[in-house]
Tab-separated table of C-alpha atoms and ligand atoms in Angstrom:
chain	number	residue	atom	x	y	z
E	531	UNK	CA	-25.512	9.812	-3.691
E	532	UNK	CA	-22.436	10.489	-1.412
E	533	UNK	CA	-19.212	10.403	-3.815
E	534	UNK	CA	-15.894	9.828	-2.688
E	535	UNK	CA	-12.792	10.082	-4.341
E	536	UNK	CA	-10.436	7.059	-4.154
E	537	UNK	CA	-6.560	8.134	-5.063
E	538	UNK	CA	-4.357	5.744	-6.311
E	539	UNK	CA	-7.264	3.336	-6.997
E	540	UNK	CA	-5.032	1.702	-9.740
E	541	UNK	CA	-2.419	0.264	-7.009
E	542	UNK	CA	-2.035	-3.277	-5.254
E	543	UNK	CA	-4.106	-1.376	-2.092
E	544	UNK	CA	-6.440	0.682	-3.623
E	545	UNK	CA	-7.709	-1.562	-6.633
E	546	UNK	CA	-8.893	-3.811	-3.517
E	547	UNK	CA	-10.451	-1.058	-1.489
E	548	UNK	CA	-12.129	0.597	-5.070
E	549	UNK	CA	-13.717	-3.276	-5.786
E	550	UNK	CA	-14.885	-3.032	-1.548
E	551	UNK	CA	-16.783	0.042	-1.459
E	552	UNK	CA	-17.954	-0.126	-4.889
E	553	UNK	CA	-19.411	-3.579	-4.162
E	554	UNK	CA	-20.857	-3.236	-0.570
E	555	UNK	CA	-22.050	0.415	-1.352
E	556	UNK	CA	-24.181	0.947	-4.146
E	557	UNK	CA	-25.311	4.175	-2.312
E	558	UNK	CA	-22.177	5.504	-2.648
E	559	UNK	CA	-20.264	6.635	-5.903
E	560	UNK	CA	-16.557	6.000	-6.057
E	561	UNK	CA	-14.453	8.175	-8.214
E	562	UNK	CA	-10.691	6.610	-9.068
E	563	UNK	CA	-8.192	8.922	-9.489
E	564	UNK	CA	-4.815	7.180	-10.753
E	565	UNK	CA	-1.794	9.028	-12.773
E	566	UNK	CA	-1.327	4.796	-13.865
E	567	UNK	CA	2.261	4.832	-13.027
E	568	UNK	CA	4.092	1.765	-13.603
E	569	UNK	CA	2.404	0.831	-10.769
E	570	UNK	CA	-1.207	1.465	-11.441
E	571	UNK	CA	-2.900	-0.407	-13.638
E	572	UNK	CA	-6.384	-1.094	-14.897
E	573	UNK	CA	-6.317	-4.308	-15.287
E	574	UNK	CA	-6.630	-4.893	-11.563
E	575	UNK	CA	-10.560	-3.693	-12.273
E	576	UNK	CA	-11.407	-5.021	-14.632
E	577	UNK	CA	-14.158	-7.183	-12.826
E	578	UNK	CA	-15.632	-3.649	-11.609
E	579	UNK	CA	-14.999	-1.285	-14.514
E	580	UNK	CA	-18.679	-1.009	-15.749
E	581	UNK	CA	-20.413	-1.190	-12.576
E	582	UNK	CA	-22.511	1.963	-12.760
E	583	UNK	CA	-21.681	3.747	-9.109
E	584	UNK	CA	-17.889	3.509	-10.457
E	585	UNK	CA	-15.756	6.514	-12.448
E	586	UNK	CA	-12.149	6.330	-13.014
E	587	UNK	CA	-10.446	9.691	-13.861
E	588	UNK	CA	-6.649	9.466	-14.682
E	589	UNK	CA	-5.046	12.200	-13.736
E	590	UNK	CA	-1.557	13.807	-11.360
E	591	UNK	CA	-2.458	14.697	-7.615
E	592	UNK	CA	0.788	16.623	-7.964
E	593	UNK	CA	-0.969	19.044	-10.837
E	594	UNK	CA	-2.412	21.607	-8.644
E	595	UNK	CA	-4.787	23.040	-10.837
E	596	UNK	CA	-6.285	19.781	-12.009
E	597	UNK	CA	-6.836	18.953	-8.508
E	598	UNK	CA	-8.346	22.051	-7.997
E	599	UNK	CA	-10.976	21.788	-10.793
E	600	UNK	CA	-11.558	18.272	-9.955
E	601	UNK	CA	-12.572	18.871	-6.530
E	602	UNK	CA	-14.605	22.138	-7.709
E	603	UNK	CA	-16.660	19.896	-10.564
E	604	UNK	CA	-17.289	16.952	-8.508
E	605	UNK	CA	-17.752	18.305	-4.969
E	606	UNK	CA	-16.858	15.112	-3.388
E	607	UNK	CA	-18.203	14.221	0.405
E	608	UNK	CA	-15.199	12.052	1.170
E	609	UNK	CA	-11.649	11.193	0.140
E	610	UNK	CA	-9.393	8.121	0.570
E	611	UNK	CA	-5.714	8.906	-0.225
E	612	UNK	CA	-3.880	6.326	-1.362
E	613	UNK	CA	-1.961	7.758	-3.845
E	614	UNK	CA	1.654	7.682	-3.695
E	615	UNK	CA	5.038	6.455	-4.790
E	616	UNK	CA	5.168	3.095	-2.612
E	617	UNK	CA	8.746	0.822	-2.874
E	618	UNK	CA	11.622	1.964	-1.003
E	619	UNK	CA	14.093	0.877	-3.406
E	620	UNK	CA	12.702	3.110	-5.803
E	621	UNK	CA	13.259	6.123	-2.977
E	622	UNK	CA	16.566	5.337	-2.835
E	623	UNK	CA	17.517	5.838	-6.388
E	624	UNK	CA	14.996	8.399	-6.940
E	625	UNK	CA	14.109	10.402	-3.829
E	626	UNK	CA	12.543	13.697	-5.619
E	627	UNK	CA	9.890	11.724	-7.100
E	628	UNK	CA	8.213	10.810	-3.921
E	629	UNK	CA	8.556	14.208	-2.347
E	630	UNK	CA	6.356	15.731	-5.424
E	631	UNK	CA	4.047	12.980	-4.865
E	632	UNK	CA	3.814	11.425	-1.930
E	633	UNK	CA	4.101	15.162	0.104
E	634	UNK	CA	3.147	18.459	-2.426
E	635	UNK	CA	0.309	15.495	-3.824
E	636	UNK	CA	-1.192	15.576	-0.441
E	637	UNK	CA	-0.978	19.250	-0.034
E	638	UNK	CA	-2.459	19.880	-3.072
E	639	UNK	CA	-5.506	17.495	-1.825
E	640	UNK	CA	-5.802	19.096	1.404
E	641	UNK	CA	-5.885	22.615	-0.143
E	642	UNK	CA	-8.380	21.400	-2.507
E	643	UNK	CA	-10.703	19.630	0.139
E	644	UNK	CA	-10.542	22.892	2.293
E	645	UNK	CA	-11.273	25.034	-0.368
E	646	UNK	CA	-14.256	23.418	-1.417
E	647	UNK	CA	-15.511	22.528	1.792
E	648	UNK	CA	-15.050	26.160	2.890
E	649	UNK	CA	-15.143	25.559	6.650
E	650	UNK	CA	-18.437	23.570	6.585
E	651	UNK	CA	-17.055	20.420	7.662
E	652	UNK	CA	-20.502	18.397	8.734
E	653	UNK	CA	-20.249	14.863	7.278
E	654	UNK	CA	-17.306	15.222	5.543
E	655	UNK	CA	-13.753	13.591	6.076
E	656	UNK	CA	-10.180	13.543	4.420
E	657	UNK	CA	-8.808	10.025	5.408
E	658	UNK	CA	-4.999	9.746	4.705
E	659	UNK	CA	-3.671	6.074	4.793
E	660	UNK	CA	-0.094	6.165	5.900
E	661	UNK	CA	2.579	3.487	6.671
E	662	UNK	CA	4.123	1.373	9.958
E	663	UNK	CA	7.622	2.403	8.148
E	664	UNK	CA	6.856	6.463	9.780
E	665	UNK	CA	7.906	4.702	13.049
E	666	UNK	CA	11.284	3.487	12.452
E	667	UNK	CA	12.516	0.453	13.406
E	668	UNK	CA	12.344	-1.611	16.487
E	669	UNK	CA	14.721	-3.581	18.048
E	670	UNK	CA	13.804	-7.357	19.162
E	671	UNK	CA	11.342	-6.328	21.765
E	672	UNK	CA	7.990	-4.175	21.193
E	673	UNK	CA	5.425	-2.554	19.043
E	674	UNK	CA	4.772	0.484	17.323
E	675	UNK	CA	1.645	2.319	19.156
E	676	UNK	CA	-0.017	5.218	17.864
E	677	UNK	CA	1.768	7.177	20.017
E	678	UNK	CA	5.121	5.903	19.023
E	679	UNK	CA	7.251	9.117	18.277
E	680	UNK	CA	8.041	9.279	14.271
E	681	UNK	CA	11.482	8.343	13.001
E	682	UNK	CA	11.723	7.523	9.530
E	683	UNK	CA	15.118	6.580	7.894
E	684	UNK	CA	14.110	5.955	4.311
E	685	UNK	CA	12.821	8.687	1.935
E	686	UNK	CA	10.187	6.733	0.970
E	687	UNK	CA	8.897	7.010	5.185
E	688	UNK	CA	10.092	10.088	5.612
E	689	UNK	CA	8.067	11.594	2.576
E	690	UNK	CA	5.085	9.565	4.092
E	691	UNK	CA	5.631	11.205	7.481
E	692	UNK	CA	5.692	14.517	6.304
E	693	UNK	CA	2.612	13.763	4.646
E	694	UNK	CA	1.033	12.984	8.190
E	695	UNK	CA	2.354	15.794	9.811
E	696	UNK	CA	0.552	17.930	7.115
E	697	UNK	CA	-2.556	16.374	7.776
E	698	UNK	CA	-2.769	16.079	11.028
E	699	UNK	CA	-1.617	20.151	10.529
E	700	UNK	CA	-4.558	21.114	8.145
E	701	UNK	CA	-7.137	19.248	11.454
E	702	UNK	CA	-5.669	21.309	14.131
E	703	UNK	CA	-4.626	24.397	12.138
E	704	UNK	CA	-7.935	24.873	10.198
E	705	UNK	CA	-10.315	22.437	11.587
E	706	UNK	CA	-10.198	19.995	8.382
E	707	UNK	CA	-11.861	16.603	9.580
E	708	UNK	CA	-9.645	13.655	8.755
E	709	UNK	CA	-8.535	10.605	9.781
E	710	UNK	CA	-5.140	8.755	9.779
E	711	UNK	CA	-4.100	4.683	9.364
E	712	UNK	CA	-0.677	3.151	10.038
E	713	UNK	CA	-0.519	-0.053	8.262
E	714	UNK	CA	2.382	-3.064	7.952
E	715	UNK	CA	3.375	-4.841	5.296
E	716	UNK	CA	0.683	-6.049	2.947
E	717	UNK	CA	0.144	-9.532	0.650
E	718	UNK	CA	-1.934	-10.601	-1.774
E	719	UNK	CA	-3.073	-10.400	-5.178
E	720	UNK	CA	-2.448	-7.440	-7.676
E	721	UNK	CA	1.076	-5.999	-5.694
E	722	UNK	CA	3.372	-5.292	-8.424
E	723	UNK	CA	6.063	-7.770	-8.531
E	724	UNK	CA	8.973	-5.592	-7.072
E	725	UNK	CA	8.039	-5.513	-3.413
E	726	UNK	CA	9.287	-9.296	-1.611
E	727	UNK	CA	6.387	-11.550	-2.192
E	728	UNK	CA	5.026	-11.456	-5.585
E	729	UNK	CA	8.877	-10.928	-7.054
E	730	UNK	CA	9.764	-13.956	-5.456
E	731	UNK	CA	6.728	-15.789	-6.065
E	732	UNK	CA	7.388	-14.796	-9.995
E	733	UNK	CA	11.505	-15.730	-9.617
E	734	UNK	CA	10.792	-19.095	-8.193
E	735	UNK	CA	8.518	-19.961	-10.600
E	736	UNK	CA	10.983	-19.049	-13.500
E	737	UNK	CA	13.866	-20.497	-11.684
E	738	UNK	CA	15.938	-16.987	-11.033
E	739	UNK	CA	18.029	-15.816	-7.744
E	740	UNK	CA	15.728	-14.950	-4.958
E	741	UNK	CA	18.160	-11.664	-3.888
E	742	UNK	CA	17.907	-11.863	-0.141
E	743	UNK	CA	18.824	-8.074	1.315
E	744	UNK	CA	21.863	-8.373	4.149
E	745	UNK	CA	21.293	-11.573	6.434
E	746	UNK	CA	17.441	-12.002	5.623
E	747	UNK	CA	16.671	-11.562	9.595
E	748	UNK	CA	14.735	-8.031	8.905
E	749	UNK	CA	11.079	-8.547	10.356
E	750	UNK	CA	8.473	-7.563	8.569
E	751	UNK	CA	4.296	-7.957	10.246
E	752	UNK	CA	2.209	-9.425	7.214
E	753	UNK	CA	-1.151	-8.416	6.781
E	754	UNK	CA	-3.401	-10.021	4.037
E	755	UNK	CA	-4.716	-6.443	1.532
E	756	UNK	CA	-8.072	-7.499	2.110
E	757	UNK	CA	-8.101	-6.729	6.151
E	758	UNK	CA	-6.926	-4.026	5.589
E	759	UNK	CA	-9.334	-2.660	2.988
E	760	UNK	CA	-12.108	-4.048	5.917
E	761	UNK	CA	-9.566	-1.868	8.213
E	762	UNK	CA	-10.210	1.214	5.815
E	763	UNK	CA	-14.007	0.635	5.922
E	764	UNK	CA	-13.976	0.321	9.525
E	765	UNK	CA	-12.371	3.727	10.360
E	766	UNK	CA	-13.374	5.631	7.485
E	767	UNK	CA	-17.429	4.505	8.874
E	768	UNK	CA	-16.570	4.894	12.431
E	769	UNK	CA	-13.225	6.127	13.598
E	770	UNK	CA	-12.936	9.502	15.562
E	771	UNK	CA	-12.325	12.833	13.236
E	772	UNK	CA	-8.806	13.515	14.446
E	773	UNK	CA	-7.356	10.034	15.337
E	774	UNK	CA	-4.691	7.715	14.168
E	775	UNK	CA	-5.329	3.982	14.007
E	776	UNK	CA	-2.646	1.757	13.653
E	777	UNK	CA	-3.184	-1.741	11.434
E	778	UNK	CA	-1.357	-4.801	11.600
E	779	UNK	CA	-1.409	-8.400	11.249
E	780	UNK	CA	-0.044	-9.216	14.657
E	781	UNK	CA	1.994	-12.133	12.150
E	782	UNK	CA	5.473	-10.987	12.351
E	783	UNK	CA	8.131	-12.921	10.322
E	784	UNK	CA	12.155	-12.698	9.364
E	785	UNK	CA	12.550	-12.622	5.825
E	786	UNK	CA	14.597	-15.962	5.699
E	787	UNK	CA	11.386	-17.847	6.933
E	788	UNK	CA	8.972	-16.105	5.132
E	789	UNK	CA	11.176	-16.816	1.749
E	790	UNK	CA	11.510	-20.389	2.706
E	791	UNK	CA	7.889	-20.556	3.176
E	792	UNK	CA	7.719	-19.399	-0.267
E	793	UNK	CA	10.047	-21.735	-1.816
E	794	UNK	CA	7.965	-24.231	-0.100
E	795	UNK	CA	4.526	-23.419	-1.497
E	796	UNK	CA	5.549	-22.518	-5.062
E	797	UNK	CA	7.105	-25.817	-4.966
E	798	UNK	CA	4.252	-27.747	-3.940
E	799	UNK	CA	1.852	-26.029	-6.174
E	800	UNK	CA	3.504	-26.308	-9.541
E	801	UNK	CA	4.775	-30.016	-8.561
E	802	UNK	CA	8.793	-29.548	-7.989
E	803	UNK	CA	9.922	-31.143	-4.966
E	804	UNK	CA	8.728	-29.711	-2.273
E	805	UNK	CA	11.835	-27.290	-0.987
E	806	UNK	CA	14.153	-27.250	-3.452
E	807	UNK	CA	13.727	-23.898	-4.956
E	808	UNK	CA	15.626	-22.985	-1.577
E	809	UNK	CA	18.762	-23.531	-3.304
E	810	UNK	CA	17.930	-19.772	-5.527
E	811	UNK	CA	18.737	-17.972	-2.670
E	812	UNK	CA	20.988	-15.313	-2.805
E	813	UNK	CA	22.500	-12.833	-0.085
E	814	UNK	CA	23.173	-9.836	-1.522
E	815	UNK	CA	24.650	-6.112	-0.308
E	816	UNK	CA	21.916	-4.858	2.305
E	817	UNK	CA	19.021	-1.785	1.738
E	818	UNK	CA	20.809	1.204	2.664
E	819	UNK	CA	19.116	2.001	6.452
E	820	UNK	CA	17.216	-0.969	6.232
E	821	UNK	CA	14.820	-1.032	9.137
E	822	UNK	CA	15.490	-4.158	10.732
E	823	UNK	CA	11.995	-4.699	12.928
E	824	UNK	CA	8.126	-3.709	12.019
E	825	UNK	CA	5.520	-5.083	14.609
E	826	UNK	CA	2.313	-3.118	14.794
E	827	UNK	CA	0.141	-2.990	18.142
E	828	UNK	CA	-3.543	-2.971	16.463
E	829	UNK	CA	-5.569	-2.924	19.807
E	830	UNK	CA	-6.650	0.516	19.558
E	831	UNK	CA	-8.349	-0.540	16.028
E	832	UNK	CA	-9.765	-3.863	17.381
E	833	UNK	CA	-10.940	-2.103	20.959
E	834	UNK	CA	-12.506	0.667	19.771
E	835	UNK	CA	-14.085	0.245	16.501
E	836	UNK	CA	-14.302	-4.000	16.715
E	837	UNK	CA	-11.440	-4.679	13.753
E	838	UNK	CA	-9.926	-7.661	13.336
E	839	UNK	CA	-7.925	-9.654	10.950
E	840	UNK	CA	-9.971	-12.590	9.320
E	841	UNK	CA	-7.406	-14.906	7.200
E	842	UNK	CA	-4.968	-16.975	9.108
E	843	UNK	CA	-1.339	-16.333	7.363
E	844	UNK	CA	-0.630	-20.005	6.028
E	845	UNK	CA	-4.271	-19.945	4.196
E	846	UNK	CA	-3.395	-16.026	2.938
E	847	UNK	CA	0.048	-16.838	1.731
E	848	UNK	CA	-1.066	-20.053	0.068
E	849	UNK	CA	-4.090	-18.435	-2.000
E	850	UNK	CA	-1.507	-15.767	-3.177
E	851	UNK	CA	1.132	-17.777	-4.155
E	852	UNK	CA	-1.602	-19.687	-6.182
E	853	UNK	CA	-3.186	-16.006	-7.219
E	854	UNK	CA	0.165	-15.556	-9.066
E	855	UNK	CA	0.673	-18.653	-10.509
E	856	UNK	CA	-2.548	-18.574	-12.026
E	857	UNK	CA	-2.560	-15.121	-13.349
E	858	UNK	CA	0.456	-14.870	-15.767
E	859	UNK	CA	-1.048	-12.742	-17.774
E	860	UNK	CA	-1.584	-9.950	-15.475
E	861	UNK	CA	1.802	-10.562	-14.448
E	862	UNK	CA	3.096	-10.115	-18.377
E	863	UNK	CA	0.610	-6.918	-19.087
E	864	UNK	CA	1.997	-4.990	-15.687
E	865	UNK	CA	5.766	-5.822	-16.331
E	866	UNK	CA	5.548	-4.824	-20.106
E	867	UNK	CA	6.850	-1.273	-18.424
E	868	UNK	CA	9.928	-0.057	-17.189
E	869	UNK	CA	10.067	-2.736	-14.302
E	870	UNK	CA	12.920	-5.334	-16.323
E	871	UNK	CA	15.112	-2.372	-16.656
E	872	UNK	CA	14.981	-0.568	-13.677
E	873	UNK	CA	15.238	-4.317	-12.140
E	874	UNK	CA	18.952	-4.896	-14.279
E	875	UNK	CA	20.190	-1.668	-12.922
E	876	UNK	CA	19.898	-2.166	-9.279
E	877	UNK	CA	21.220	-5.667	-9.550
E	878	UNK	CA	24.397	-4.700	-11.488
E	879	UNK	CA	25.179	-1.987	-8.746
E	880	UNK	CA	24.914	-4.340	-5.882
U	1160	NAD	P1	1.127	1.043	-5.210
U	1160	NAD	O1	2.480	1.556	-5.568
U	1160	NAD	O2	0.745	-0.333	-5.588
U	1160	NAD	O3	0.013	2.018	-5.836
U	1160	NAD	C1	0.132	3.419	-5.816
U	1160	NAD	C2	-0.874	3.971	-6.804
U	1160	NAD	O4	-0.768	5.406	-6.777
U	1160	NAD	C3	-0.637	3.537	-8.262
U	1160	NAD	O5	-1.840	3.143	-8.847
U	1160	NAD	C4	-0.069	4.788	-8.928
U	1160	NAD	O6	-0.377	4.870	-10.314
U	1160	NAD	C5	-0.767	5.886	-8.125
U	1160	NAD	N1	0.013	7.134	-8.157
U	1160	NAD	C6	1.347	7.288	-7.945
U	1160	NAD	N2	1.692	8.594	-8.101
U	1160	NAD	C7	0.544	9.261	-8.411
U	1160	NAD	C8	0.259	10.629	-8.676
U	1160	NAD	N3	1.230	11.548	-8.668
U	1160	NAD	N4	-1.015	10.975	-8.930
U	1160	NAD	C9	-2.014	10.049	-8.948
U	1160	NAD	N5	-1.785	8.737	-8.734
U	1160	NAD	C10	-0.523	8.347	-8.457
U	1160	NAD	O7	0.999	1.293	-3.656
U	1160	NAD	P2	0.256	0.412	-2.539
U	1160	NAD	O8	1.191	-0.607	-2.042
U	1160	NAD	O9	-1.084	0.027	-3.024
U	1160	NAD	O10	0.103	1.526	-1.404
U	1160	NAD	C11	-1.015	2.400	-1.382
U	1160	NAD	C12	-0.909	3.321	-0.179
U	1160	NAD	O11	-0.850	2.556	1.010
U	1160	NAD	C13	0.370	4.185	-0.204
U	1160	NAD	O12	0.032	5.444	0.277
U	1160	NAD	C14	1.307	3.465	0.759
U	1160	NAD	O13	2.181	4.376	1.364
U	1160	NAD	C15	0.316	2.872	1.753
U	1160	NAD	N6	0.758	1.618	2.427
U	1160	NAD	C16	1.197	0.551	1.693
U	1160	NAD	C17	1.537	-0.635	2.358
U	1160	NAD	C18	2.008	-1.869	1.603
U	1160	NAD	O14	2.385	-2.850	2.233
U	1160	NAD	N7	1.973	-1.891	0.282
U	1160	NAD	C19	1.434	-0.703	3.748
U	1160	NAD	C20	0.993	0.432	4.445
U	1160	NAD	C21	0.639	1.577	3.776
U	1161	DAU	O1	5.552	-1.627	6.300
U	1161	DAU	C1	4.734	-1.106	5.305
U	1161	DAU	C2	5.523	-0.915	4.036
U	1161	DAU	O2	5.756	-2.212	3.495
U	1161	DAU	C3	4.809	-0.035	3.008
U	1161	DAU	O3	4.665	1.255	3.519
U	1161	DAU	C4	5.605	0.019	1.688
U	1161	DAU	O4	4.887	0.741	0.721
U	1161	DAU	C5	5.810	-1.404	1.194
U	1161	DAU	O5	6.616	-1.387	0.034
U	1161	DAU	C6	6.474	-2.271	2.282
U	1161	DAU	O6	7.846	-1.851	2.492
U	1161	DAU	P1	9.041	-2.903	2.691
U	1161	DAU	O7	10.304	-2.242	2.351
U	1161	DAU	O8	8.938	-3.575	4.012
U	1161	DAU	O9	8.602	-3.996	1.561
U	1161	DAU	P2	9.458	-4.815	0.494
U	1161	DAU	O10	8.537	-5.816	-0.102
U	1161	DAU	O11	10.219	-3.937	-0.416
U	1161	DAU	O12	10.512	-5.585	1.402
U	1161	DAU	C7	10.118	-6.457	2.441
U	1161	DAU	C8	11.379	-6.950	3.131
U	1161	DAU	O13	12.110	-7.802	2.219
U	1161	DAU	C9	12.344	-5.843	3.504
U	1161	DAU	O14	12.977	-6.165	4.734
U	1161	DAU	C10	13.371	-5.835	2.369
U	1161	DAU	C11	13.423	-7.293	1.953
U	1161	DAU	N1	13.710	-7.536	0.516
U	1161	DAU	C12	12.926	-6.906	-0.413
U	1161	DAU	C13	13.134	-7.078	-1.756
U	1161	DAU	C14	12.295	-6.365	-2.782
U	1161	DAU	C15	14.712	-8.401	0.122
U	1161	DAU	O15	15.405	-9.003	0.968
U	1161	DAU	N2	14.937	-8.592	-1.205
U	1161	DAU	C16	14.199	-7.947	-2.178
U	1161	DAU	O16	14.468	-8.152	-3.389
C-alpha cells in the first residue's frame, strides 16, 4: 500500500483533497498531518474519518524532530504539502508566524523526505502546492505564466515564495523529485470564514457591514476547491519531476461584482428581496500592498496533462452560498476560536 502524507489536511484545501484521494484510491493510504490551527478543523472529515485507508496525526511541521521521527516510522512514498499559514491579513499583523511555518515547515519536510529517501528517489515525489500571489500583481492586461519572474509584496507570498525557491533548491541541489502548483483564488465549502466569500456569505446572512478593501476593483481569478483538488491529482499522477504548473479558473472578477453577486444570491436563497443586502456595503482603508490583479494562464496544465475546470462559476458560487447557509453549525463549531476577536481588532484599527 503506497502511503502518502497529506499536510494541512484539516484546511478549506486539503480537507477536499484528503476526502479525493481517500475516496478514489483505496490502494493508497493517506496520512493527515494538521497542527488544527484555528484554521484546521476536523469537522471538515467527518464523512471520511473512519474509512480504513485514512490516519490523521496532529502534529507541528515546524517541530523538527517530530517531523523527523514521523517520516522515519512511516516511510511515506509521497507527500502533498499543504500546510501553511494561509490569509494575508493575518501576515500583516503577524508576519513571524508564517515564516516558522509556511518556510522552516517546509524545510523541515524536505530534510526529512531526503533523509529518508537517502538518494533513492525511484517512485517517489515531494509535491509542494504554492500560490498565484508569488507572482505579484498585474496590471489590466495579462497572465501570470509559469515563467513569470516572482515578486511577492505580502509576507504571506513572500513566505510562500521562499518556500518554492527551497524546493525547487532541494531538486536541483540534491536531486529530490518534486513537483510545484501555482493556484488562484479558491471557493467553496469548508474555507474558514475570514477570507472574502464565506465572511461575506456569513455577514449578509446576519445583516453586518460587508468591509469592502480600498475601491473593491482588485481582481481576483476564482477557481471552485474541487478543480483544483482534480488539478492536484492530475499533476501529482502525471506531471514532470521538476516542473511548475500553474492553476486557475480562467474566471477573473473585481471584488465589487463578485460581492454584488453575493448580495444577490444570499438574497434570493433565504427569501429577502433579491439585491438589497447591497446596501451593507462598506469601503473601508485598503490592504496594505494590496495586489490589485491575479489572472492565471492554465494552458500548460490543460495542454500537457489534459486539466480542466469542470463547474461553470454561477453554478459554483450558487452551491456555496447555499453550502453555507445550510451548514450553520460548522460555521458556529469553527468560529468558537479566536476568529471574533482577532476580527474586532482589525476593524477598530481601520
Ligand atoms: P487553510 O488556512 O484553510 O489551511 C491550512 C491548514 O494548515 C490548516 O488545517 C492548519 O491547521 C494547517 N497548519 C497550519 N500551520 C501548521 C503547522 N505549523 N503544522 C501543521 N499544520 C499546520 O489554507 P488553504 O486555503 O486550505 O490553503 C492550503 C494551501 O494551499 C496553502 O499552502 C496555501 O498557500 C495554498 N493555496 C491556497 C489558495 C486559496 O485560495 N485558499 C490558493 C492557492 C494556494
Ligand atoms: O490567489 C491565491 C490566494 O488567494 C491564496 O494564496 C491565499 O491563501 C488566499 O487567502 C487568497 O488570498 P486573497 O488575499 O486574494 O484572498 P481574500 O479572500 O483574503 O481576499 C480576496 C479579495 O477580497 C482581496 O482583493 C482582498 C479583498 N477583501 C478581503 C477581505 C477578507 C476585502 O475587500 N474585504 C475583506 O474583508
Amino acid at each position: 500500500m503506497k502511503k502518502i502524507l497529506i499536510t494541512g489536511g484539516a484546511g478549506f484545501i486539503g480537507s477536499h483533497l484528503v476526502r479525493l484521494f481517500v475516496k478514489k484510491y483505496p490502494d493508497y493510504k493517506i496520512i493527515n498531518l494538521d497542527k488544527l490551527t484555528y484554521a484546521g478543523n476536523l469537522a471538515n472529515l467527518k464523512d471520511i474519518e473512519n474509512e480504513p485507508n485514512y490516519e490523521f496525526v496532529k502534529g507541528d511541521i515546524v517541530d523538527e524532530k517530530f517531523i523527523h521521527q514521523l517520516f522515519v516510522d512511516y516511510k511515506f512514498d509521497g507527500v502533498i504539502h499543504l500546510a501553511a499559514e494561509s490569509h494575508v491579513d493575518r501576515s500583516i499583523t503577524n508576519p513571524t508566524e508564517f515564516i516558522y511555518t509556511n518556510i522552516v515547515g517546509t524545510v523541515n519536510l524536505l530534510n526529512a523526505a531526503k533523509h529518508i529517501w537517502k538518494d533513492n528517489f525511484k517512485d517517489k515525489l515531494f509535491y509542494h502546492v504554492s500560490t498565484d500571489e508569488v507572482y505579484g500583481s498585474l496590471g489590466n492586461e495579462g497572465f501570470f505564466v509559469e515563467t513569470t519572474a516572482y515578486d511577492p509584496h505580502s509576507p504571506y507570498s513572500a513566505s510562500k515564495a521562499s518556500s518554492d525557491h527551497l524546493v525547487r533548491a532541494y531538486h536541483d541541489t540534491f536531486g529530490l523529485p518534486i513537483v510545484i502548483s501555482n493556484c488562484s483564488n479558491n471557493y467553496g465549502g469548508y474555507q474558514f470564514p475570514e477570507k472574502l466569500i464565506p465572511l461575506f456569505i456569513n455577514n449578509i446572512q446576519n445583516n453586518k457591514p460587508l468591509p469592502v478593501y480600498g475601491k473593491g476593483e482588485n481582481v481576483r481569478d476564482w477557481l471552485y476547491v474541487d478543480d483544483h483538488a482534480n488539478a492536484i491529482d492530475v499533476i501529482y499522477h502525471n506531471g514532470k519531476i521538476g516542473d511548475t504548473y500553474n492553476i486557475g479558473g480562467n474566471n477573473e472578477w473585481k471584488n465589487i461584482d463578485l460581492i454584488k453577486v453575493l448580495c444577490k444570491t444570499v438574497d434570493k436563497l433565504i427569501g429577502r428581496e433579491e439585491g438589497t443586502s447591497e446596501r451593507l456595503i462598506t469601503y473601508v482603508k485598503d490592504r496594505a500592498g494590496h495586489d490589485l490583479r491575479y489572472a492565471i494562464d492554465s494552458s500548460k496544465l490543460q495542454k500537457e496533462l489534459g486539466w480542466k475546470p469542470s463547474l461553470q462559476f454561477e453554478e459554483g458560487i450558487e452551491e456555496t452560498v447555499a453550502w453555507y447557509l445550510n451548514n450553520e453549525e460548522w460555521l458556529k463549531n469553527v468560529t468558537s476560536g479566536d476568529y471574533l476577536k482577532y476580527y474586532e481588532k482589525q476593524y477598530d484599527k481601520r
